[in-house]
């Protein structure tokens, strides 16, 4: 699904997220006892994962509008939990046309195995799990993603597609019309988006 603003270009549909106090420090690691209750190191994926649609470098910001997924069992299992972290926030930034992605993972504490607790369950490898589900590609390197944006933004949507929804959104510059359009990635003309 793509959102098309008039004239033909993709855009975003976003929901407002409520501010949640202080942000955790990026990849802050602490030593901890791996014998701690497994529940304290389980995070509900539907709540800690936030998707952002990106058009420019300014959109790659944890405070940018985003939305939580409704389902995450396809990536994180039937219980939709991510194991091994406290204070976990996973921000996935998708380019609005090509769906190439950058992931920014933040947490306050990560479960670490120790010499005395070998064989204990390790923290989930969130980037590896996400990469399996991202056919367009995923990077953990913000600079690499930002350097790709101009090339990704050169992709153009073909005419056509199935119109799902249309509306108007108020912006600081006035109102803007948008259209949500469904495309088949295998359809003729989609190679300009698919093969960037």
Backbone as JSON Lines, residues from 0, in Angstrom:
{"i":0,"aa":"X","n":[0.83,-1.18,0.0],"ca":[0.0,0.0,0.0],"c":[0.87,1.24,0.0]}
{"i":1,"aa":"X","n":[0.53,2.18,-0.8],"ca":[1.24,3.44,-0.86],"c":[0.24,4.57,-0.69]}
{"i":2,"aa":"X","n":[0.67,5.64,-0.13],"ca":[-0.18,6.82,-0.03],"c":[0.31,7.78,-1.09]}
{"i":3,"aa":"X","n":[-0.61,8.28,-1.91],"ca":[-0.22,9.18,-2.99],"c":[-0.82,10.55,-2.71]}
{"i":4,"aa":"X","n":[0.03,11.56,-2.67],"ca":[-0.47,12.93,-2.59],"c":[-0.68,13.4,-4.0]}
{"i":5,"aa":"X","n":[-1.55,14.3,-4.17],"ca":[-1.78,14.86,-5.5],"c":[-0.87,16.06,-5.67]}
{"i":6,"aa":"X","n":[-0.11,16.2,-6.71],"ca":[0.05,15.29,-7.83],"c":[0.75,14.0,-7.41]}
{"i":7,"aa":"X","n":[0.85,13.06,-8.35],"ca":[1.32,11.72,-8.11],"c":[2.65,11.68,-7.36]}
{"i":8,"aa":"X","n":[2.62,11.36,-6.09],"ca":[3.81,11.07,-5.29],"c":[3.32,10.39,-4.03]}
{"i":9,"aa":"X","n":[4.18,9.64,-3.35],"ca":[3.76,8.94,-2.14],"c":[3.92,9.83,-0.93]}
{"i":10,"aa":"X","n":[3.2,9.51,0.1],"ca":[3.24,10.31,1.32],"c":[3.03,9.39,2.5]}
{"i":11,"aa":"X","n":[2.57,9.96,3.61],"ca":[2.4,9.16,4.8],"c":[1.03,9.32,5.4]}
{"i":12,"aa":"X","n":[0.58,8.27,6.07],"ca":[-0.55,8.36,6.97],"c":[0.04,8.11,8.33]}
{"i":13,"aa":"X","n":[-0.16,9.0,9.27],"ca":[0.46,8.86,10.58],"c":[-0.58,9.03,11.67]}
{"i":14,"aa":"X","n":[-0.25,8.5,12.81],"ca":[-1.06,8.73,13.99],"c":[-0.23,9.51,14.97]}
{"i":15,"aa":"X","n":[-0.86,10.26,15.83],"ca":[-0.14,11.03,16.83],"c":[0.23,10.1,17.97]}
{"i":16,"aa":"X","n":[1.47,10.13,18.38],"ca":[1.92,9.33,19.5],"c":[2.05,10.23,20.72]}
{"i":17,"aa":"X","n":[1.65,9.72,21.86],"ca":[1.79,10.48,23.08],"c":[3.23,10.42,23.56]}
{"i":18,"aa":"X","n":[3.72,11.52,24.08],"ca":[5.08,11.56,24.61],"c":[5.14,10.67,25.85]}
{"i":19,"aa":"X","n":[6.22,9.94,25.97],"ca":[6.35,9.0,27.08],"c":[7.6,9.31,27.89]}
{"i":20,"aa":"X","n":[7.68,10.42,28.57],"ca":[8.8,10.71,29.45],"c":[10.13,10.67,28.75]}
{"i":21,"aa":"X","n":[11.16,10.33,29.49],"ca":[12.53,10.35,28.97],"c":[12.77,9.2,28.02]}
{"i":22,"aa":"X","n":[13.54,9.46,27.0],"ca":[13.92,8.44,26.03],"c":[15.09,7.62,26.59]}
{"i":23,"aa":"X","n":[15.12,6.31,26.38],"ca":[16.27,5.54,26.83],"c":[17.5,5.9,26.02]}
{"i":24,"aa":"X","n":[18.63,5.64,26.58],"ca":[19.88,5.89,25.88],"c":[20.08,4.82,24.83]}
{"i":25,"aa":"X","n":[20.54,5.2,23.66],"ca":[20.71,4.26,22.57],"c":[21.72,3.19,22.95]}
{"i":26,"aa":"X","n":[21.27,1.95,22.87],"ca":[22.1,0.78,23.09],"c":[22.93,0.87,24.36]}
{"i":27,"aa":"X","n":[22.34,1.42,25.4],"ca":[23.02,1.48,26.69],"c":[23.03,0.08,27.27]}
{"i":28,"aa":"X","n":[24.18,-0.45,27.6],"ca":[24.29,-1.81,28.08],"c":[24.68,-1.8,29.54]}
{"i":29,"aa":"X","n":[24.1,-2.72,30.3],"ca":[24.47,-2.86,31.7],"c":[24.67,-4.33,31.99]}
{"i":30,"aa":"X","n":[25.52,-4.63,32.94],"ca":[25.68,-6.0,33.39],"c":[24.46,-6.33,34.23]}
{"i":31,"aa":"X","n":[23.97,-7.52,34.1],"ca":[22.84,-7.92,34.91],"c":[22.87,-9.42,35.13]}
{"i":32,"aa":"X","n":[22.1,-9.87,36.07],"ca":[22.01,-11.28,36.41],"c":[21.06,-11.94,35.44]}
{"i":33,"aa":"X","n":[21.54,-12.94,34.69],"ca":[20.68,-13.6,33.71],"c":[19.67,-14.52,34.36]}
{"i":34,"aa":"X","n":[19.74,-14.69,35.67],"ca":[18.75,-15.53,36.33],"c":[17.5,-14.74,36.69]}
{"i":35,"aa":"X","n":[17.45,-13.47,36.3],"ca":[16.28,-12.64,36.59],"c":[15.06,-13.24,35.93]}
{"i":36,"aa":"X","n":[13.9,-12.93,36.45],"ca":[12.64,-13.45,35.91],"c":[12.56,-13.16,34.42]}
{"i":37,"aa":"X","n":[12.22,-14.19,33.63],"ca":[12.11,-14.0,32.19],"c":[11.09,-12.95,31.82]}
{"i":38,"aa":"X","n":[10.02,-12.81,32.61],"ca":[9.0,-11.83,32.32],"c":[9.54,-10.41,32.32]}
{"i":39,"aa":"X","n":[10.48,-10.11,33.21],"ca":[10.98,-8.74,33.3],"c":[11.81,-8.37,32.07]}
{"i":40,"aa":"X","n":[12.22,-9.36,31.31],"ca":[12.99,-9.11,30.1],"c":[12.18,-9.4,28.84]}
{"i":41,"aa":"X","n":[10.87,-9.43,28.95],"ca":[10.0,-9.61,27.8],"c":[9.28,-8.31,27.51]}
{"i":42,"aa":"X","n":[9.33,-7.9,26.27],"ca":[8.69,-6.64,25.85],"c":[7.62,-6.96,24.82]}
{"i":43,"aa":"X","n":[6.42,-6.41,24.96],"ca":[5.38,-6.62,23.94],"c":[5.76,-5.9,22.65]}
{"i":44,"aa":"X","n":[6.0,-6.67,21.61],"ca":[6.48,-6.11,20.34],"c":[5.51,-5.08,19.76]}
{"i":45,"aa":"X","n":[4.21,-5.3,19.92],"ca":[3.23,-4.36,19.37],"c":[3.34,-2.98,19.99]}
{"i":46,"aa":"X","n":[3.9,-2.9,21.19],"ca":[4.04,-1.62,21.88],"c":[5.42,-0.99,21.72]}
{"i":47,"aa":"X","n":[6.46,-1.81,21.66],"ca":[7.81,-1.23,21.63],"c":[8.33,-0.99,20.21]}
{"i":48,"aa":"X","n":[7.66,-1.54,19.2],"ca":[8.06,-1.3,17.82],"c":[7.24,-0.13,17.28]}
{"i":49,"aa":"X","n":[7.92,0.83,16.66],"ca":[7.26,1.97,16.02],"c":[7.75,2.07,14.59]}
{"i":50,"aa":"X","n":[6.82,2.17,13.66],"ca":[7.15,2.35,12.25],"c":[7.03,3.83,11.89]}
{"i":51,"aa":"X","n":[7.97,4.3,11.09],"ca":[7.96,5.67,10.59],"c":[8.1,5.61,9.08]}
{"i":52,"aa":"X","n":[7.36,6.43,8.36],"ca":[7.53,6.54,6.91],"c":[8.36,7.79,6.65]}
{"i":53,"aa":"X","n":[9.38,7.63,5.81],"ca":[10.4,8.66,5.63],"c":[10.4,9.18,4.21]}
{"i":54,"aa":"X","n":[10.43,10.51,4.08],"ca":[10.62,11.15,2.78],"c":[11.94,11.9,2.74]}
{"i":55,"aa":"X","n":[12.32,12.51,3.87],"ca":[13.56,13.3,3.94],"c":[14.34,12.9,5.18]}
{"i":56,"aa":"X","n":[15.58,13.36,5.26],"ca":[16.43,13.07,6.42],"c":[15.81,13.57,7.71]}
{"i":57,"aa":"X","n":[15.06,14.66,7.66],"ca":[14.42,15.21,8.86],"c":[13.39,14.26,9.45]}
{"i":58,"aa":"X","n":[12.87,13.33,8.65],"ca":[11.88,12.37,9.12],"c":[12.51,11.24,9.94]}
{"i":59,"aa":"X","n":[13.84,11.11,9.9],"ca":[14.53,10.05,10.64],"c":[14.83,10.56,12.04]}
{"i":60,"aa":"X","n":[13.81,10.52,12.88],"ca":[13.89,11.08,14.23],"c":[12.89,10.32,15.1]}
{"i":61,"aa":"X","n":[13.31,9.89,16.29],"ca":[12.41,9.13,17.16],"c":[11.18,9.93,17.54]}
{"i":62,"aa":"X","n":[11.25,11.24,17.46],"ca":[10.09,12.08,17.79],"c":[9.19,12.35,16.59]}
{"i":63,"aa":"X","n":[9.58,11.86,15.41],"ca":[8.75,12.02,14.21],"c":[7.5,11.17,14.37]}
{"i":64,"aa":"X","n":[6.4,11.59,13.74],"ca":[5.16,10.79,13.84],"c":[5.4,9.37,13.34]}
{"i":65,"aa":"X","n":[4.75,8.46,13.97],"ca":[4.88,7.06,13.6],"c":[3.66,6.29,14.09]}
{"i":66,"aa":"X","n":[3.69,4.98,13.94],"ca":[2.58,4.15,14.38],"c":[3.11,2.8,14.81]}
{"i":67,"aa":"X","n":[2.36,2.17,15.73],"ca":[2.72,0.83,16.21],"c":[2.04,-0.21,15.33]}
{"i":68,"aa":"X","n":[2.7,-1.34,15.11],"ca":[2.05,-2.4,14.32],"c":[0.9,-3.02,15.11]}
{"i":69,"aa":"X","n":[-0.07,-3.51,14.39],"ca":[-1.2,-4.18,15.04],"c":[-0.86,-5.63,15.34]}
{"i":70,"aa":"X","n":[-0.04,-6.24,14.48],"ca":[0.37,-7.63,14.65],"c":[1.88,-7.73,14.44]}
{"i":71,"aa":"X","n":[2.54,-8.55,15.24],"ca":[3.99,-8.76,15.06],"c":[4.37,-10.24,15.13]}
{"i":72,"aa":"X","n":[3.38,-11.12,15.15],"ca":[3.68,-12.55,15.28],"c":[4.5,-13.09,14.1]}
{"i":73,"aa":"X","n":[4.39,-12.45,12.93],"ca":[5.13,-12.91,11.76],"c":[6.65,-12.78,11.98]}
{"i":74,"aa":"X","n":[7.05,-11.83,12.8],"ca":[8.48,-11.58,13.05],"c":[8.91,-12.08,14.42]}
{"i":75,"aa":"X","n":[8.08,-11.85,15.44],"ca":[8.49,-12.11,16.82],"c":[7.77,-13.29,17.47]}
{"i":76,"aa":"X","n":[7.09,-14.11,16.7],"ca":[6.47,-15.32,17.24],"c":[5.04,-15.1,17.71]}
{"i":77,"aa":"X","n":[4.38,-16.21,18.01],"ca":[2.95,-16.17,18.31],"c":[2.61,-15.34,19.55]}
{"i":78,"aa":"X","n":[3.54,-15.17,20.48],"ca":[3.26,-14.37,21.67],"c":[3.57,-12.89,21.46]}
{"i":79,"aa":"X","n":[4.12,-12.56,20.3],"ca":[4.41,-11.17,19.91],"c":[5.23,-10.45,20.98]}
{"i":80,"aa":"X","n":[6.28,-11.14,21.46],"ca":[7.16,-10.54,22.46],"c":[8.6,-10.57,21.97]}
{"i":81,"aa":"X","n":[9.37,-9.62,22.47],"ca":[10.81,-9.57,22.21],"c":[11.48,-9.83,23.55]}
{"i":82,"aa":"X","n":[12.34,-10.83,23.58],"ca":[12.94,-11.27,24.82],"c":[14.35,-10.71,24.99]}
{"i":83,"aa":"X","n":[14.68,-10.33,26.22],"ca":[16.05,-10.0,26.57],"c":[16.34,-8.53,26.8]}
{"i":84,"aa":"X","n":[15.31,-7.7,26.87],"ca":[15.52,-6.25,27.0],"c":[14.58,-5.65,28.03]}
{"i":85,"aa":"X","n":[15.01,-4.55,28.61],"ca":[14.14,-3.69,29.41],"c":[14.16,-2.32,28.77]}
{"i":86,"aa":"X","n":[13.02,-1.64,28.79],"ca":[12.94,-0.29,28.21],"c":[13.19,-0.28,26.72]}
{"i":87,"aa":"X","n":[12.81,-1.34,26.04],"ca":[13.11,-1.48,24.6],"c":[12.23,-0.57,23.75]}
{"i":88,"aa":"X","n":[12.86,0.09,22.81],"ca":[12.18,0.85,21.76],"c":[12.86,0.5,20.44]}
{"i":89,"aa":"X","n":[12.06,0.04,19.48],"ca":[12.56,-0.32,18.16],"c":[11.89,0.62,17.17]}
{"i":90,"aa":"X","n":[12.67,1.51,16.59],"ca":[12.14,2.45,15.6],"c":[12.59,1.97,14.21]}
{"i":91,"aa":"X","n":[11.61,1.67,13.36],"ca":[11.9,1.21,12.0],"c":[11.44,2.32,11.05]}
{"i":92,"aa":"X","n":[12.39,2.85,10.29],"ca":[12.13,3.95,9.35],"c":[12.1,3.37,7.94]}
{"i":93,"aa":"X","n":[10.92,3.41,7.3],"ca":[10.75,2.91,5.94],"c":[10.75,4.08,4.97]}
{"i":94,"aa":"X","n":[11.5,3.94,3.87],"ca":[11.37,4.94,2.81],"c":[9.96,4.82,2.25]}
{"i":95,"aa":"X","n":[9.3,5.92,2.07],"ca":[7.87,5.94,1.72],"c":[7.55,5.31,0.38]}
{"i":96,"aa":"X","n":[8.5,5.17,-0.51],"ca":[8.24,4.54,-1.82],"c":[8.8,3.13,-1.92]}
{"i":97,"aa":"X","n":[10.05,2.95,-1.53],"ca":[10.74,1.69,-1.79],"c":[10.7,0.72,-0.62]}
{"i":98,"aa":"X","n":[10.38,1.2,0.56],"ca":[10.35,0.42,1.79],"c":[11.72,-0.11,2.22]}
{"i":99,"aa":"X","n":[12.8,0.46,1.67],"ca":[14.1,0.21,2.28],"c":[13.99,0.74,3.7]}
{"i":100,"aa":"X","n":[14.69,0.12,4.64],"ca":[14.48,0.47,6.04],"c":[15.78,0.65,6.82]}
{"i":101,"aa":"X","n":[15.67,1.48,7.84],"ca":[16.72,1.68,8.84],"c":[16.1,1.38,10.19]}
{"i":102,"aa":"X","n":[16.8,0.62,11.03],"ca":[16.29,0.3,12.36],"c":[17.19,0.93,13.41]}
{"i":103,"aa":"X","n":[16.56,1.58,14.38],"ca":[17.25,2.2,15.51],"c":[16.72,1.51,16.77]}
{"i":104,"aa":"X","n":[17.59,0.8,17.47],"ca":[17.18,0.04,18.64],"c":[17.74,0.7,19.88]}
{"i":105,"aa":"X","n":[16.86,0.97,20.82],"ca":[17.24,1.61,22.08],"c":[16.71,0.77,23.23]}
{"i":106,"aa":"X","n":[17.48,0.7,24.32],"ca":[17.02,-0.02,25.51],"c":[17.78,0.49,26.72]}
{"i":107,"aa":"X","n":[17.22,0.22,27.88],"ca":[17.88,0.62,29.11],"c":[18.73,-0.51,29.67]}
{"i":108,"aa":"X","n":[18.34,-1.76,29.36],"ca":[19.1,-2.89,29.85],"c":[18.92,-4.07,28.9]}
{"i":109,"aa":"X","n":[20.02,-4.83,28.71],"ca":[19.96,-6.01,27.84],"c":[20.48,-7.21,28.61]}
{"i":110,"aa":"X","n":[19.76,-8.3,28.5],"ca":[20.14,-9.54,29.15],"c":[21.43,-10.05,28.53]}
{"i":111,"aa":"X","n":[22.37,-10.38,29.38],"ca":[23.65,-10.91,28.89],"c":[23.89,-12.26,29.52]}
{"i":112,"aa":"X","n":[24.4,-13.19,28.74],"ca":[24.74,-14.48,29.31],"c":[26.05,-14.33,30.07]}
{"i":113,"aa":"X","n":[26.3,-15.25,30.97],"ca":[27.54,-15.19,31.73],"c":[28.18,-16.57,31.75]}
{"i":114,"aa":"X","n":[29.4,-16.62,32.23],"ca":[30.09,-17.91,32.33],"c":[29.35,-18.87,33.24]}
{"i":115,"aa":"X","n":[28.63,-18.33,34.21],"ca":[27.95,-19.18,35.19],"c":[26.56,-19.6,34.75]}
{"i":116,"aa":"X","n":[26.1,-19.07,33.66],"ca":[24.73,-19.33,33.23],"c":[24.7,-19.75,31.76]}
{"i":117,"aa":"X","n":[25.65,-20.56,31.37],"ca":[25.69,-21.0,29.97],"c":[24.45,-21.81,29.63]}
{"i":118,"aa":"X","n":[24.01,-21.66,28.42],"ca":[22.83,-22.37,27.97],"c":[21.55,-21.6,28.25]}
{"i":119,"aa":"X","n":[21.65,-20.52,28.99],"ca":[20.46,-19.7,29.24],"c":[20.06,-19.01,27.94]}
{"i":120,"aa":"X","n":[18.8,-18.68,27.85],"ca":[18.3,-18.01,26.64],"c":[18.95,-16.64,26.49]}
{"i":121,"aa":"X","n":[19.41,-16.36,25.29],"ca":[20.03,-15.08,24.98],"c":[18.96,-14.09,24.53]}
{"i":122,"aa":"X","n":[19.3,-12.82,24.55],"ca":[18.39,-11.79,24.05],"c":[18.14,-12.01,22.57]}
{"i":123,"aa":"X","n":[16.91,-11.76,22.13],"ca":[16.56,-11.89,20.71],"c":[17.42,-10.94,19.88]}
{"i":124,"aa":"X","n":[17.83,-11.41,18.72],"ca":[18.59,-10.58,17.78],"c":[17.57,-9.84,16.91]}
{"i":125,"aa":"X","n":[17.12,-8.7,17.39],"ca":[16.04,-7.95,16.74],"c":[16.39,-7.59,15.29]}
{"i":126,"aa":"X","n":[17.58,-7.04,15.0],"ca":[17.88,-6.73,13.59],"c":[17.82,-7.96,12.68]}
{"i":127,"aa":"X","n":[18.33,-9.08,13.14],"ca":[18.3,-10.3,12.31],"c":[16.86,-10.75,12.05]}
{"i":128,"aa":"X","n":[16.01,-10.68,13.07],"ca":[14.6,-11.06,12.9],"c":[13.9,-10.12,11.91]}
{"i":129,"aa":"X","n":[14.18,-8.84,12.02],"ca":[13.56,-7.87,11.11],"c":[14.06,-8.05,9.67]}
{"i":130,"aa":"X","n":[15.37,-8.31,9.51],"ca":[15.94,-8.46,8.16],"c":[15.27,-9.59,7.39]}
{"i":131,"aa":"X","n":[14.9,-10.67,8.09],"ca":[14.22,-11.78,7.43],"c":[12.87,-11.36,6.84]}
{"i":132,"aa":"X","n":[12.26,-10.34,7.44],"ca":[10.92,-9.91,7.0],"c":[10.95,-8.69,6.08]}
{"i":133,"aa":"X","n":[12.14,-8.2,5.74],"ca":[12.25,-6.96,4.96],"c":[12.9,-7.24,3.6]}
{"i":134,"aa":"X","n":[12.1,-7.57,2.6],"ca":[12.67,-7.9,1.29],"c":[13.39,-6.73,0.62]}
{"i":135,"aa":"X","n":[13.03,-5.49,0.95],"ca":[13.68,-4.33,0.32],"c":[15.03,-4.04,0.93]}
{"i":136,"aa":"X","n":[15.31,-4.58,2.09],"ca":[16.59,-4.37,2.73],"c":[16.46,-3.55,4.0]}
{"i":137,"aa":"X","n":[17.36,-3.81,4.95],"ca":[17.35,-3.15,6.25],"c":[18.79,-2.87,6.65]}
{"i":138,"aa":"X","n":[19.03,-1.69,7.18],"ca":[20.36,-1.35,7.69],"c":[20.24,-0.85,9.12]}
{"i":139,"aa":"X","n":[21.29,-1.04,9.88],"ca":[21.37,-0.49,11.23],"c":[22.23,0.78,11.23]}
{"i":140,"aa":"X","n":[22.72,1.15,10.06],"ca":[23.62,2.3,9.93],"c":[22.83,3.52,9.44]}
{"i":141,"aa":"X","n":[22.65,4.49,10.33],"ca":[21.85,5.67,10.0],"c":[22.49,6.47,8.86]}
{"i":142,"aa":"X","n":[23.8,6.65,8.9],"ca":[24.49,7.42,7.84],"c":[24.3,6.77,6.48]}
{"i":143,"aa":"X","n":[24.38,5.44,6.44],"ca":[24.18,4.71,5.18],"c":[22.77,4.94,4.66]}
{"i":144,"aa":"X","n":[21.77,4.85,5.54],"ca":[20.38,5.06,5.14],"c":[20.17,6.48,4.63]}
{"i":145,"aa":"X","n":[20.7,7.46,5.37],"ca":[20.53,8.86,4.96],"c":[21.19,9.12,3.61]}
{"i":146,"aa":"X","n":[22.34,8.49,3.36],"ca":[23.03,8.69,2.08],"c":[22.26,8.06,0.92]}
{"i":147,"aa":"X","n":[21.41,7.06,1.21],"ca":[20.62,6.4,0.18],"c":[19.34,7.17,-0.16]}
{"i":148,"aa":"X","n":[18.9,8.07,0.71],"ca":[17.61,8.74,0.52],"c":[17.45,9.43,-0.84]}
{"i":149,"aa":"X","n":[18.44,10.2,-1.32],"ca":[18.23,10.85,-2.62],"c":[17.98,9.84,-3.75]}
{"i":150,"aa":"X","n":[18.72,8.74,-3.76],"ca":[18.52,7.72,-4.79],"c":[17.15,7.05,-4.62]}
{"i":151,"aa":"X","n":[16.78,6.73,-3.38],"ca":[15.49,6.09,-3.14],"c":[14.34,7.01,-3.54]}
{"i":152,"aa":"X","n":[14.5,8.3,-3.27],"ca":[13.45,9.27,-3.57],"c":[13.29,9.53,-5.07]}
{"i":153,"aa":"X","n":[14.28,9.1,-5.87],"ca":[14.19,9.25,-7.32],"c":[13.21,8.25,-7.93]}
{"i":154,"aa":"X","n":[12.86,7.21,-7.15],"ca":[11.89,6.21,-7.63],"c":[10.54,6.89,-7.86]}
{"i":155,"aa":"X","n":[9.84,6.49,-8.89],"ca":[8.54,7.06,-9.22],"c":[7.49,5.94,-9.25]}
{"i":156,"aa":"X","n":[6.33,6.23,-8.68],"ca":[5.23,5.28,-8.77],"c":[4.63,5.33,-10.16]}
{"i":157,"aa":"X","n":[4.29,4.17,-10.7],"ca":[3.62,4.17,-12.01],"c":[2.17,4.63,-11.85]}
{"i":158,"aa":"X","n":[1.54,4.97,-12.95],"ca":[0.11,5.29,-12.93],"c":[-0.65,4.01,-12.61]}
{"i":159,"aa":"X","n":[-1.85,4.17,-12.14],"ca":[-2.7,3.0,-11.89],"c":[-2.7,2.61,-10.43]}
{"i":160,"aa":"X","n":[-2.9,1.34,-10.19],"ca":[-3.04,0.84,-8.83],"c":[-4.49,0.92,-8.41]}
{"i":161,"aa":"X","n":[-4.83,0.26,-7.31],"ca":[-6.19,0.25,-6.79],"c":[-6.32,1.31,-5.7]}
{"i":162,"aa":"X","n":[-7.2,2.29,-5.91],"ca":[-7.43,3.33,-4.91],"c":[-8.2,2.71,-3.75]}
{"i":163,"aa":"X","n":[-7.63,2.82,-2.55],"ca":[-8.23,2.25,-1.35],"c":[-8.98,3.33,-0.56]}
{"i":164,"aa":"X","n":[-8.38,4.52,-0.47],"ca":[-8.93,5.57,0.37],"c":[-8.39,6.91,-0.1]}
{"i":165,"aa":"X","n":[-9.19,7.96,0.02],"ca":[-8.75,9.31,-0.3],"c":[-9.16,10.24,0.82]}
{"i":166,"aa":"X","n":[-8.42,11.32,1.0],"ca":[-8.77,12.26,2.05],"c":[-7.97,13.54,1.96]}
{"i":167,"aa":"X","n":[-8.17,14.37,2.96],"ca":[-7.46,15.64,3.06],"c":[-6.82,15.72,4.44]}
{"i":168,"aa":"X","n":[-5.6,16.21,4.49],"ca":[-4.87,16.35,5.74],"c":[-4.46,17.8,5.91]}
{"i":169,"aa":"X","n":[-4.69,18.32,7.11],"ca":[-4.26,19.69,7.4],"c":[-2.76,19.69,7.66]}
{"i":170,"aa":"X","n":[-2.07,20.64,7.05],"ca":[-0.62,20.79,7.24],"c":[-0.34,22.24,7.61]}
{"i":171,"aa":"X","n":[0.87,22.53,8.09],"ca":[1.2,23.92,8.41],"c":[1.01,24.86,7.23]}
{"i":172,"aa":"X","n":[1.14,24.36,6.0],"ca":[0.99,25.19,4.82],"c":[-0.42,25.21,4.25]}
{"i":173,"aa":"X","n":[-1.38,24.62,4.94],"ca":[-2.75,24.54,4.44],"c":[-3.23,23.1,4.46]}
{"i":174,"aa":"X","n":[-4.1,22.75,3.54],"ca":[-4.57,21.37,3.48],"c":[-3.95,20.69,2.26]}
{"i":175,"aa":"X","n":[-3.82,19.37,2.36],"ca":[-3.19,18.6,1.31],"c":[-4.04,17.36,1.03]}
{"i":176,"aa":"X","n":[-4.33,17.08,-0.22],"ca":[-5.09,15.9,-0.58],"c":[-4.15,14.71,-0.69]}
{"i":177,"aa":"X","n":[-4.63,13.53,-0.28],"ca":[-3.85,12.31,-0.38],"c":[-4.74,11.17,-0.85]}
{"i":178,"aa":"X","n":[-4.09,10.16,-1.41],"ca":[-4.79,8.96,-1.87],"c":[-3.97,7.75,-1.47]}
{"i":179,"aa":"X","n":[-4.61,6.77,-0.87],"ca":[-3.97,5.51,-0.51],"c":[-4.21,4.55,-1.67]}
{"i":180,"aa":"X","n":[-3.11,4.06,-2.27],"ca":[-3.19,3.25,-3.48],"c":[-2.48,1.92,-3.25]}
{"i":181,"aa":"X","n":[-3.09,0.82,-3.67],"ca":[-2.48,-0.51,-3.57],"c":[-1.88,-0.88,-4.92]}
{"i":182,"aa":"X","n":[-0.59,-1.29,-4.89],"ca":[0.09,-1.75,-6.09],"c":[0.56,-3.18,-5.87]}
{"i":183,"aa":"X","n":[0.63,-3.95,-6.92],"ca":[1.26,-5.26,-6.9],"c":[2.72,-5.02,-7.28]}
{"i":184,"aa":"X","n":[3.66,-5.39,-6.4],"ca":[5.08,-5.12,-6.68],"c":[5.58,-5.85,-7.93]}
{"i":185,"aa":"X","n":[4.88,-6.88,-8.37],"ca":[5.28,-7.59,-9.58],"c":[4.69,-6.99,-10.84]}
{"i":186,"aa":"X","n":[3.84,-5.98,-10.71],"ca":[3.18,-5.38,-11.87],"c":[4.15,-4.58,-12.72]}
{"i":187,"aa":"X","n":[3.8,-4.43,-13.98],"ca":[4.61,-3.65,-14.91],"c":[4.73,-2.22,-14.39]}
{"i":188,"aa":"X","n":[5.92,-1.67,-14.48],"ca":[6.17,-0.31,-14.02],"c":[6.68,-0.23,-12.6]}
{"i":189,"aa":"X","n":[6.48,-1.28,-11.79],"ca":[6.91,-1.25,-10.39],"c":[8.41,-1.47,-10.24]}
{"i":190,"aa":"X","n":[9.09,-1.87,-11.32],"ca":[10.55,-2.06,-11.2],"c":[11.25,-0.75,-10.85]}
{"i":191,"aa":"X","n":[10.66,0.39,-11.18],"ca":[11.28,1.67,-10.82],"c":[11.3,1.86,-9.31]}
{"i":192,"aa":"X","n":[10.38,1.23,-8.61],"ca":[10.34,1.3,-7.15],"c":[11.1,0.1,-6.56]}
{"i":193,"aa":"X","n":[10.82,-1.07,-7.1],"ca":[11.34,-2.33,-6.56],"c":[12.85,-2.46,-6.7]}
{"i":194,"aa":"X","n":[13.41,-1.99,-7.8],"ca":[14.81,-2.26,-8.11],"c":[15.76,-1.1,-7.81]}
{"i":195,"aa":"X","n":[15.35,-0.16,-6.96],"ca":[16.22,0.97,-6.62],"c":[17.39,0.47,-5.82]}
